[in-house]
Amino acid sequence: MRHSLALTVNGQDHALELDTRTTLLDALREHLHLTGAKKGCDHGQCGACTVIVEGRRINSCLTLAVMHDGDAITTIEGLGAPGDLHPMQAAFIKHDGYQCGYCTPGQICSAVAALDEIRADMPSHVSPDLDAPATFSGEEIRERMSGNLCRCGAYSNIVDAITDAAEERV
Amino acid sequence: MRTFDYERATSPAAAAARVAGTPGARFIAGGTNLLDLMKLEIETPAHLVDISRLAGLDRIEETPEGGLRIGALVRNSDLAADRRVRRDYAVLARALLAGASGQLRNKATTAGNLLQRTRCPYFYDGNQPCNKRMAGSGCAAIGGFSRNHAVVGASEVCIATHPSDMAVAMRLLDAIVETVRADGSTHAIPVATLLTLPGDTPHVEHGLEPGELITAVTLPPPIGGTHVYRKVRDRSSYAFALIAVGMVVQEDGSGRVALGGVAPRPWRVEDADALLPRGARATVEALLTGAKTTSENAFKLPLVERTLVSALAEVRP
Ligand SMILES: Cc1cc2nc3c(=O)[nH]c(=O)nc-3n(C[C@H](O)[C@H](O)[C@H](O)COP(=O)(O)OP(=O)(O)OC[C@H]3O[C@@H](n4cnc5c(N)ncnc54)[C@H](O)[C@@H]3O)c2cc1C
Ligand code: SF4
């Protein structure tokens, strides 16, 4: 069964007609040919498919494209491009925050949104005092990024990259 | 995934009527549990009614009694970040933040979290017998890999746990679920009885009627005290609980306690609350009376007690 929908992806409007079963991830990759977001586990367990929808990071594999009719979506392609990198992308390169690179687009989208969540005063499991405003720390980053797995184990460099980008933005 | 028809709900009552009146229809909210199971064809709805954009169900409001009314569509991340929840119902914020990941909490809804299904590995594996997935087919977990299964409240035909962290806190706080049925009538169901025990029918997990839509979860006025949620898991983040302890303790030592990861629903025994001032051993004995373990999950009994000892030490330094 097919449904028509509209998505605004990285500022560009798209009209699509898709099988209702199409996940947002498959719509981006197979129909809009934005192959930055990756399909890892396809069950919300690895975070490689992370994109930013209406300002929030989500697993694009665990949601239907039709449910996002009218939504604005940012993928890794929309954050920055060669020559005009997002500070988080530049920080990942500077700190070598990857090996094979498969999880990297998801890591970067997740990291950008995670810093926004701290700025929006959203607490985390490791926040010591829920009454205090959310603050940045290495421990906070490790906890907030736990939804993004890296099978190469580049975690320490990923934390360095995010820390660097966070310092640049404050 | 099987094919299905899709529509966006226009109002809570219309959504309830639509699901009640359409064969194979289901609500979808955040989709993080339903879609996961649809990909594996463990759930095979023929029709999805998308409630995720229903107006007004994404708000957290104060009730006239001084409690909070949490809309069914409030995201887990927004609920945990709410200043009133952080101040007055910290055990709920802590339980939410101990669950899933930042990405998932941004999608997961209050009602969807309560109604999420078990993480029993055999339930997820269509090649295995599972009475919950296919009534009468048997239970591969009994005599199989049962490390993360229930020690209380289970039955001879299913020993699955309810995996939610949030539900443990909701149970502890005596939350009430508000619903609307297909005929437009509204109902109030305590979280304590929303989820049913498996008995002979483990495929039945709650007492909601077909098409009965959860519209909100209401919290009674704040009860004060020190709030603790201790989740013990195989890795320090992004894993389901082996066991969890939710607790609110008052200055005079009285309090209440509920457990996660040990039963088919959040586990609270009101008689056990009264024993808290006497310490962990007495409380856990009352909480886990009649516990039935397998060789693989027997560790949960001492783990619950030790976690409670440690949680009590935290609140009574
Ligand atoms: C990798 C992973 C890790 C996770 N880790 C944890 C964890 O550590 N702790 C934890 O607690 N949870 C965890 N979860 C589960 C997560 O919390 C649930 O998937 C989520 O809360 C479900 O909410 P949803 O809105 O996405 O539900 P949906 O998938 O949309 O719905 C779930 C069920 O509820 C029904 N439903 C939804 N809304 C309503 C309503 N208003 N009225 C009636 N019925 C309704 C649906 O029909 C469906 O049957 C994890 C999930 C994943 C994928
Ligand atoms: S424990 Fe329950 S869910 Fe798991 S295999 Fe047995 S019947 Fe199925």
Coordinates of C-alpha atoms and ligand atoms in Angstrom, one line a residue:
Chain A
M1 CA 0.0 0.0 0.0
R2 CA 1.4 3.4 -1.0
H3 CA 1.1 6.8 0.5
S4 CA 2.2 10.2 -0.6
L5 CA 4.2 12.5 1.7
A6 CA 6.4 15.5 1.8
L7 CA 9.8 15.8 3.5
T8 CA 12.1 18.7 3.9
V9 CA 15.6 17.2 3.9
N10 CA 18.6 19.5 4.5
G11 CA 16.4 22.5 3.5
Q12 CA 15.2 20.9 0.3
D13 CA 11.5 19.9 -0.2
H14 CA 10.7 16.5 -1.6
A15 CA 7.4 15.0 -2.6
L16 CA 7.4 11.2 -2.3
E17 CA 5.1 8.3 -2.9
L18 CA 6.2 5.3 -0.8
D19 CA 5.1 1.9 0.4
T20 CA 3.8 2.4 3.9
R21 CA 6.5 0.0 5.1
T22 CA 9.3 2.3 4.1
T23 CA 11.3 3.4 7.1
L24 CA 12.6 7.0 7.2
L25 CA 16.1 5.5 6.8
D26 CA 15.2 3.7 3.6
A27 CA 13.4 6.8 2.3
L28 CA 16.6 8.8 2.8
R29 CA 19.0 6.2 1.4
E30 CA 17.0 4.4 -1.3
H31 CA 14.7 7.1 -2.5
L32 CA 16.5 10.4 -1.9
H33 CA 19.9 8.8 -2.4
L34 CA 21.3 10.4 0.8
T35 CA 23.5 7.5 1.8
G36 CA 25.3 9.2 4.7
A37 CA 22.9 7.7 7.3
K38 CA 23.8 4.0 7.6
K39 CA 21.9 0.9 8.1
G40 CA 23.7 -1.1 10.8
C41 CA 21.4 -3.3 13.0
D42 CA 18.1 -1.9 11.6
H43 CA 16.6 -2.3 15.1
G44 CA 17.5 0.8 17.0
Q45 CA 20.4 -0.8 18.8
C46 CA 23.5 0.7 17.1
G47 CA 22.8 4.3 16.2
A48 CA 24.4 4.3 12.7
C49 CA 21.1 5.6 11.3
T50 CA 20.8 8.6 13.6
V51 CA 19.4 11.8 11.9
I52 CA 18.0 15.0 13.3
V53 CA 14.2 15.4 12.9
E54 CA 12.6 18.6 13.9
G55 CA 15.6 19.4 15.9
R56 CA 15.8 16.0 17.7
R57 CA 18.1 13.1 17.1
I58 CA 16.3 9.8 16.4
N59 CA 17.0 6.3 15.0
S60 CA 15.7 6.7 11.4
C61 CA 15.4 2.9 11.1
L62 CA 12.7 2.6 13.8
T63 CA 10.3 5.1 12.3
L64 CA 8.1 5.1 9.2
A65 CA 8.6 7.7 6.6
V66 CA 4.8 8.3 6.3
M67 CA 4.8 9.3 10.0
H68 CA 7.1 12.2 9.1
D69 CA 5.0 13.8 6.5
G70 CA 5.8 17.6 6.7
D71 CA 8.9 17.2 8.9
A72 CA 12.2 18.9 8.5
I73 CA 15.1 16.5 8.6
T74 CA 18.9 17.1 8.8
T75 CA 21.3 14.4 7.8
I76 CA 25.1 14.3 7.8
E77 CA 25.0 15.7 4.3
G78 CA 23.1 18.8 5.6
L79 CA 25.4 19.5 8.5
G80 CA 28.3 20.4 6.3
A81 CA 30.2 19.5 3.1
P82 CA 33.8 19.3 2.1
G83 CA 35.2 22.8 2.2
D84 CA 32.4 23.9 4.5
L85 CA 32.5 21.4 7.4
H86 CA 30.4 21.6 10.5
P87 CA 32.6 22.2 13.5
M88 CA 31.7 18.7 14.7
Q89 CA 32.8 17.1 11.4
A90 CA 36.0 19.1 11.5
A91 CA 36.6 17.9 15.1
F92 CA 36.1 14.3 14.2
I93 CA 38.7 14.6 11.5
K94 CA 41.2 16.5 13.8
H95 CA 40.9 13.9 16.5
D96 CA 40.6 10.8 14.2
G97 CA 37.3 9.9 15.8
Y98 CA 36.8 6.8 13.6
Q99 CA 38.5 4.0 11.8
C100 CA 36.3 2.4 9.2
G101 CA 33.9 5.4 9.2
Y102 CA 30.6 3.4 9.1
C103 CA 29.2 4.7 12.3
T104 CA 30.6 8.2 11.9
P105 CA 27.6 10.0 10.2
G106 CA 25.4 8.7 13.0
Q107 CA 28.0 9.6 15.7
I108 CA 28.3 13.2 14.4
C109 CA 24.5 13.8 14.0
S110 CA 24.0 12.3 17.5
A111 CA 26.9 14.4 19.0
V112 CA 25.5 17.7 17.5
A113 CA 22.1 17.0 19.0
A114 CA 23.5 15.8 22.3
L115 CA 25.2 19.1 22.8
D116 CA 21.9 20.9 22.0
E117 CA 20.2 18.7 24.6
I118 CA 22.7 19.8 27.3
R119 CA 22.1 23.4 26.2
A120 CA 18.3 22.8 26.5
D121 CA 18.8 21.6 30.1
M122 CA 18.0 18.0 29.5
P123 CA 19.6 15.8 32.2
S124 CA 21.1 12.4 31.8
H125 CA 21.6 9.2 33.8
V126 CA 24.9 10.5 35.1
S127 CA 23.8 14.0 36.0
P128 CA 24.6 14.2 39.7
D129 CA 21.8 16.7 40.7
L130 CA 18.5 16.8 38.8
D131 CA 17.7 20.2 40.2
A132 CA 20.9 21.7 38.8
P133 CA 21.1 22.7 35.1
A134 CA 22.6 20.1 32.8
T135 CA 26.3 20.6 32.2
F136 CA 29.0 19.3 29.9
S137 CA 31.6 16.8 31.0
G138 CA 33.4 13.8 29.5
E139 CA 31.3 11.5 31.6
E140 CA 28.1 13.2 30.3
I141 CA 29.3 12.7 26.7
R142 CA 30.0 9.0 27.2
E143 CA 26.6 8.5 28.7
R144 CA 24.7 10.6 26.2
M145 CA 26.5 9.0 23.3
S146 CA 25.8 5.4 24.5
G147 CA 23.2 4.9 21.7
N148 CA 26.0 5.1 19.1
L149 CA 28.1 2.0 18.9
C150 CA 31.6 2.0 17.2
R151 CA 32.8 -1.5 16.5
C152 CA 36.3 -0.2 15.7
G153 CA 36.4 1.1 19.3
A154 CA 37.3 4.7 18.4
Y155 CA 35.4 5.9 21.5
S156 CA 38.2 7.8 23.2
N157 CA 38.9 9.8 20.1
I158 CA 35.2 10.4 19.6
V159 CA 34.9 11.8 23.2
D160 CA 37.9 14.1 22.4
A161 CA 36.3 15.3 19.2
I162 CA 33.0 16.1 20.9
T163 CA 34.8 17.8 23.8
D164 CA 36.7 20.0 21.3
A165 CA 33.6 20.9 19.4
A166 CA 31.7 21.7 22.6
E167 CA 34.5 24.0 23.8
E168 CA 34.5 25.8 20.5
R169 CA 30.8 26.5 20.7
V170 CA 30.6 27.9 24.2
Chain B
M1 CA 7.5 -6.7 7.1
R2 CA 3.9 -7.5 6.2
T3 CA 1.9 -4.9 4.3
F4 CA -0.4 -2.6 6.2
D5 CA -2.7 0.3 5.6
Y6 CA -1.9 3.6 7.4
E7 CA -3.9 6.5 8.6
R8 CA -3.4 9.5 10.9
A9 CA -5.8 9.7 13.8
T10 CA -7.9 12.8 14.0
S11 CA -9.0 12.6 17.7
P12 CA -8.6 10.2 20.6
A13 CA -12.1 8.9 20.5
A14 CA -12.0 8.5 16.7
A15 CA -8.7 6.6 17.0
A16 CA -10.2 4.3 19.5
A17 CA -13.3 3.7 17.4
R18 CA -11.1 3.1 14.3
V19 CA -8.9 0.5 16.0
A20 CA -11.8 -1.2 17.6
G21 CA -13.7 -1.4 14.3
T22 CA -10.9 -2.4 11.9
P23 CA -9.6 -6.0 11.9
G24 CA -5.9 -6.2 12.7
A25 CA -5.6 -2.5 13.5
R26 CA -3.2 -1.1 16.1
F27 CA -2.1 2.3 17.4
I28 CA 1.4 3.4 16.6
A29 CA 3.0 6.2 18.7
G30 CA 6.8 6.4 18.8
G31 CA 7.0 3.1 17.0
T32 CA 10.2 2.1 18.6
N33 CA 8.8 -1.2 19.9
L34 CA 6.0 -1.9 17.5
L35 CA 8.0 -1.3 14.4
D36 CA 10.9 -3.4 15.8
L37 CA 8.5 -6.3 16.2
M38 CA 6.9 -5.7 12.8
K39 CA 10.2 -6.0 11.1
L40 CA 10.6 -9.5 12.6
E41 CA 6.9 -10.3 11.8
I42 CA 6.2 -11.0 15.4
E43 CA 3.6 -8.2 15.2
T44 CA 1.6 -8.2 12.0
P45 CA -0.9 -5.4 12.1
A46 CA -3.0 -5.0 8.9
H47 CA -3.8 -1.4 9.7
L48 CA -1.9 1.3 11.7
V49 CA -3.6 4.2 13.3
D50 CA -0.9 6.8 13.8
I51 CA -1.6 8.7 17.0
S52 CA 1.7 10.5 17.2
R53 CA 0.3 13.8 16.1
L54 CA -2.9 13.9 18.2
A55 CA -3.2 17.4 19.5
G56 CA -3.0 18.0 23.3
L57 CA -1.7 14.6 24.3
D58 CA 1.9 15.8 24.4
R59 CA 1.4 18.1 27.4
I60 CA 2.3 17.8 31.1
E61 CA -0.2 19.7 33.2
E62 CA -0.8 20.2 36.9
T63 CA -3.9 18.6 38.3
P64 CA -6.3 20.4 40.7
E65 CA -5.2 17.9 43.4
G66 CA -1.6 19.1 43.0
G67 CA -0.3 16.2 41.0
L68 CA 0.7 15.9 37.3
R69 CA -1.2 14.8 34.3
I70 CA 1.2 13.4 31.7
G71 CA -0.2 13.2 28.2
A72 CA 0.2 9.7 26.6
L73 CA 2.4 11.2 23.8
V74 CA 4.9 13.0 26.0
R75 CA 8.3 11.8 25.0
N76 CA 10.4 10.0 27.5
S77 CA 13.1 12.6 27.1
D78 CA 10.7 15.5 27.7
L79 CA 9.2 13.9 30.7
A80 CA 12.6 13.3 32.3
A81 CA 13.6 16.9 31.6
D82 CA 10.5 18.5 33.1
R83 CA 11.5 20.6 36.0
R84 CA 8.5 19.5 38.1
V85 CA 9.3 15.8 37.5
R86 CA 13.0 16.4 38.3
R87 CA 12.0 18.1 41.6
D88 CA 9.0 16.3 42.9
Y89 CA 9.1 12.9 41.2
A90 CA 12.8 12.3 40.8
V91 CA 12.5 8.5 40.8
L92 CA 10.5 8.8 37.6
A93 CA 13.1 11.1 35.9
R94 CA 15.9 8.7 37.1
A95 CA 14.1 5.6 35.8
L96 CA 13.5 7.2 32.4
L97 CA 17.1 8.4 32.1
A98 CA 18.3 4.9 32.9
G99 CA 16.4 3.5 29.9
A100 CA 17.3 3.0 26.3
S101 CA 19.4 5.8 24.6
G102 CA 19.0 9.5 23.9
Q103 CA 17.7 8.8 20.4
L104 CA 15.1 6.3 21.6
R105 CA 13.9 8.5 24.5
N106 CA 13.3 11.2 21.9
K107 CA 10.7 9.0 20.2
A108 CA 9.4 6.7 23.0
T109 CA 6.1 7.9 24.4
T110 CA 4.6 7.5 27.9
A111 CA 1.9 5.1 26.9
G112 CA 4.1 3.2 24.4
N113 CA 6.7 2.7 27.2
L114 CA 4.1 1.2 29.5
L115 CA 2.8 -1.2 26.8
Q116 CA 6.2 -2.3 25.4
R117 CA 6.6 -6.0 25.1
T118 CA 9.1 -8.4 26.7
R119 CA 12.7 -8.7 25.6
C120 CA 12.7 -12.5 26.1
P121 CA 15.0 -13.7 23.3
Y122 CA 12.7 -16.6 22.4
F123 CA 9.7 -14.2 21.9
Y124 CA 11.9 -12.4 19.3
D125 CA 12.9 -15.6 17.5
G126 CA 10.1 -16.9 15.3
N127 CA 11.7 -20.3 15.1
Q128 CA 11.3 -21.0 18.8
P129 CA 8.2 -22.1 20.8
C130 CA 6.8 -19.2 22.7
N131 CA 3.4 -19.2 24.4
K132 CA 3.3 -15.4 24.4
R133 CA 3.9 -15.2 20.6
M134 CA 1.9 -18.2 19.7
A135 CA -0.5 -19.5 22.3
G136 CA 0.0 -23.2 23.1
S137 CA 3.3 -23.5 21.3
G138 CA 5.4 -24.0 24.5
C139 CA 8.0 -22.0 26.3
A140 CA 11.6 -22.2 25.1
A141 CA 12.9 -20.1 28.1
I142 CA 11.8 -22.7 30.7
G143 CA 14.8 -25.0 30.6
G144 CA 16.5 -22.7 28.1
F145 CA 18.5 -19.5 28.4
S146 CA 16.7 -17.9 31.3
R147 CA 19.2 -15.5 32.8
N148 CA 17.1 -12.5 32.4
H149 CA 13.7 -14.0 33.2
A150 CA 11.2 -13.5 36.0
V151 CA 11.6 -14.9 39.5
V152 CA 8.1 -13.8 40.8
G153 CA 4.7 -13.4 39.3
A154 CA 5.5 -15.8 36.4
S155 CA 3.6 -19.0 35.5
E156 CA 4.2 -22.5 34.3
V157 CA 3.8 -21.3 30.7
C158 CA 5.7 -18.0 30.6
I159 CA 8.5 -16.6 32.7
A160 CA 9.1 -13.3 30.7
T161 CA 9.7 -10.0 32.4
H162 CA 8.3 -6.6 31.6
P163 CA 11.3 -4.6 30.5
S164 CA 10.3 -1.0 31.3
D165 CA 12.2 1.2 33.7
M166 CA 9.6 4.0 33.6
A167 CA 6.8 1.6 34.6
V168 CA 8.6 0.7 37.9
A169 CA 8.6 4.4 38.9
M170 CA 5.0 4.8 37.8
R171 CA 4.0 1.9 39.9
L172 CA 5.9 3.2 42.9
L173 CA 4.2 6.6 42.6
D174 CA 0.7 5.0 42.3
A175 CA 0.1 6.5 38.9
I176 CA -3.3 6.1 37.2
V177 CA -3.8 5.5 33.5
E178 CA -6.6 7.4 31.8
T179 CA -8.2 5.9 28.7
V180 CA -10.9 6.5 26.1
R181 CA -12.8 3.6 24.6
A182 CA -14.4 3.1 21.2
D183 CA -17.8 4.2 22.6
G184 CA -16.3 7.5 23.8
S185 CA -16.4 6.6 27.5
T186 CA -13.4 7.4 29.6
H187 CA -11.8 5.2 32.3
A188 CA -9.2 5.3 35.0
I189 CA -6.9 2.3 35.6
P190 CA -4.2 2.1 38.2
V191 CA -0.8 1.2 36.7
A192 CA -0.8 -1.4 39.5
T193 CA -3.4 -3.4 37.6
L194 CA -2.9 -2.3 34.0
L195 CA -0.4 -5.0 33.2
T196 CA -1.7 -8.5 33.9
L197 CA 0.2 -11.6 35.1
P198 CA 0.7 -14.4 32.5
G199 CA -1.3 -17.2 34.2
D200 CA -2.4 -19.5 31.4
T201 CA -2.7 -16.7 28.9
P202 CA 0.7 -15.0 28.5
H203 CA -0.3 -13.5 25.2
V204 CA -2.7 -11.3 27.1
E205 CA -0.6 -8.6 28.7
H206 CA -3.1 -5.9 29.8
G207 CA -6.7 -5.4 30.6
L208 CA -7.4 -2.8 27.9
E209 CA -10.3 -3.4 25.6
P210 CA -9.7 -3.6 21.8
G211 CA -9.2 0.0 20.7
E212 CA -9.0 1.4 24.2
L213 CA -6.6 4.3 23.9
I214 CA -4.4 5.6 26.8
T215 CA -4.7 9.4 26.8
A216 CA -2.7 10.2 29.9
V217 CA -1.0 9.0 33.0
T218 CA -1.8 10.9 36.2
L219 CA 0.6 11.2 39.2
P220 CA -0.9 11.9 42.7
P221 CA 0.5 14.9 44.5
P222 CA 4.2 14.7 45.4
I223 CA 5.1 12.5 48.4
G224 CA 8.4 14.1 49.3
G225 CA 11.2 11.9 50.6
T226 CA 14.5 10.9 48.9
H227 CA 14.0 9.3 45.6
V228 CA 16.3 6.5 44.3
Y229 CA 16.4 4.4 41.1
R230 CA 19.1 1.8 41.0
K231 CA 19.4 -0.2 37.8
V232 CA 21.8 -3.1 37.6
R233 CA 22.7 -4.2 34.1
D234 CA 25.5 -5.9 32.0
R235 CA 26.9 -2.6 30.8
S236 CA 26.7 0.8 32.5
S237 CA 24.5 2.3 29.8
Y238 CA 22.1 1.3 27.1
A239 CA 21.1 -2.1 28.4
F240 CA 17.9 -3.5 29.9
A241 CA 17.8 -4.1 33.6
L242 CA 18.9 -7.4 35.2
I243 CA 17.2 -6.0 38.2
A244 CA 16.2 -2.5 39.2
V245 CA 15.1 -1.0 42.6
G246 CA 12.9 2.1 42.7
M247 CA 12.5 3.6 46.2
V248 CA 11.2 6.7 48.0
V249 CA 12.3 7.0 51.7
Q250 CA 11.1 9.6 54.2
E251 CA 13.1 11.1 56.9
D252 CA 11.5 8.9 59.6
G253 CA 12.7 5.8 57.6
S254 CA 9.3 4.8 56.3
G255 CA 9.0 4.5 52.5
R256 CA 8.0 2.4 49.5
V257 CA 9.9 0.2 47.1
A258 CA 9.2 -1.4 43.7
L259 CA 11.4 -3.7 41.6
G260 CA 12.0 -4.0 37.9
G261 CA 13.5 -6.9 35.9
V262 CA 12.1 -9.6 38.3
A263 CA 8.5 -10.1 37.2
P264 CA 6.0 -9.8 34.3
R265 CA 5.1 -6.4 35.6
P266 CA 6.7 -3.8 37.8
W267 CA 6.8 -5.5 41.2
R268 CA 5.5 -3.9 44.3
V269 CA 4.1 -5.6 47.5
E270 CA 2.6 -3.0 49.7
D271 CA 3.2 -5.1 52.8
A272 CA 6.9 -5.0 52.1
D273 CA 6.9 -1.2 52.2
A274 CA 6.1 -1.3 55.9
L275 CA 9.2 -3.4 56.5
L276 CA 11.7 -0.9 55.0
P277 CA 12.6 0.6 58.4
R278 CA 13.7 -2.9 59.4
G279 CA 16.2 -3.1 56.5
A280 CA 16.8 -4.8 53.3
R281 CA 16.6 -8.5 54.3
A282 CA 13.1 -8.3 55.8
T283 CA 11.9 -6.1 52.9
V284 CA 13.2 -8.4 50.2
E285 CA 11.8 -11.5 51.9
A286 CA 8.4 -9.9 51.7
L287 CA 8.8 -8.6 48.2
L288 CA 10.1 -11.9 46.8
T289 CA 7.9 -14.4 48.8
G290 CA 7.4 -17.6 46.7
A291 CA 10.2 -16.7 44.3
K292 CA 10.9 -19.4 41.7
T293 CA 14.2 -19.3 40.1
T294 CA 16.1 -21.2 37.4
S295 CA 19.8 -22.1 37.7
E296 CA 20.5 -19.1 35.4
N297 CA 18.5 -16.4 37.2
A298 CA 18.8 -17.4 40.8
F299 CA 21.5 -14.7 41.1
K300 CA 18.6 -12.1 41.0
L301 CA 17.6 -12.8 44.6
P302 CA 20.8 -11.9 46.3
L303 CA 21.3 -9.1 43.7
V304 CA 18.0 -7.5 44.7
E305 CA 18.9 -7.6 48.4
R306 CA 22.4 -6.2 47.9
T307 CA 21.1 -3.4 45.6
L308 CA 18.5 -2.5 48.3
V309 CA 21.2 -2.5 51.0
S310 CA 23.3 -0.2 48.9
A311 CA 20.3 2.1 48.0
L312 CA 19.3 2.3 51.7
A313 CA 22.9 3.2 52.6
E314 CA 22.7 6.0 50.1
V315 CA 19.5 7.5 51.6
R316 CA 20.5 7.0 55.3
P317 CA 24.1 8.0 55.5
Ligands
LIG1 C1 17.6 -0.8 21.6 C2 16.6 -0.6 22.6 C3 16.9 -0.4 23.9 C4 15.9 -0.1 24.8 N1 16.2 -0.1 26.2 C5 15.3 0.2 27.1 C6 15.6 0.2 28.5 O1 16.7 0.1 28.9 N2 14.5 0.5 29.3 C7 13.3 0.6 28.9 O2 12.4 0.9 29.8 N3 12.9 0.6 27.6 C8 13.9 0.3 26.7 N4 13.6 0.3 25.4 C9 12.2 0.2 25.0 C10 11.6 1.6 24.7 O3 11.4 2.3 26.0 C11 10.2 1.3 24.1 O4 10.4 0.9 22.8 C12 9.3 2.6 24.0 O5 9.1 3.1 25.3 C13 8.0 2.3 23.4 O6 7.3 3.5 23.2 P1 6.8 3.9 21.7 O7 6.0 5.2 21.9 O8 7.8 3.9 20.7 O9 5.8 2.7 21.5 P2 5.2 2.1 20.2 O10 6.2 1.1 19.6 O11 4.6 3.1 19.3 O12 4.0 1.2 20.8 C14 4.2 0.1 21.7 C15 2.8 -0.5 22.0 O13 2.0 0.4 22.7 C16 0.8 0.6 22.0 N5 0.4 2.0 22.2 C17 1.2 3.1 22.0 N6 0.6 4.2 22.4 C18 -0.7 3.8 22.9 C19 -1.8 4.5 23.5 N7 -1.7 5.8 23.7 N8 -2.9 3.8 23.9 C20 -2.9 2.4 23.7 N9 -1.9 1.7 23.2 C21 -0.8 2.4 22.8 C22 1.1 0.2 20.5 O14 -0.1 -0.2 19.8 C23 2.1 -0.9 20.7 O15 1.4 -2.1 20.9 C24 14.6 0.0 24.4 C25 14.2 -0.1 23.1 C26 15.2 -0.4 22.1 C27 14.8 -0.5 20.7
SF4_2 S1 9.2 -16.8 28.7 FE1 7.3 -16.2 27.8 S2 8.0 -14.9 26.1 FE2 9.8 -16.2 26.7 S3 9.6 -18.0 25.4 FE3 8.5 -18.5 27.3 S4 6.4 -18.0 26.8 FE4 7.7 -16.9 25.3

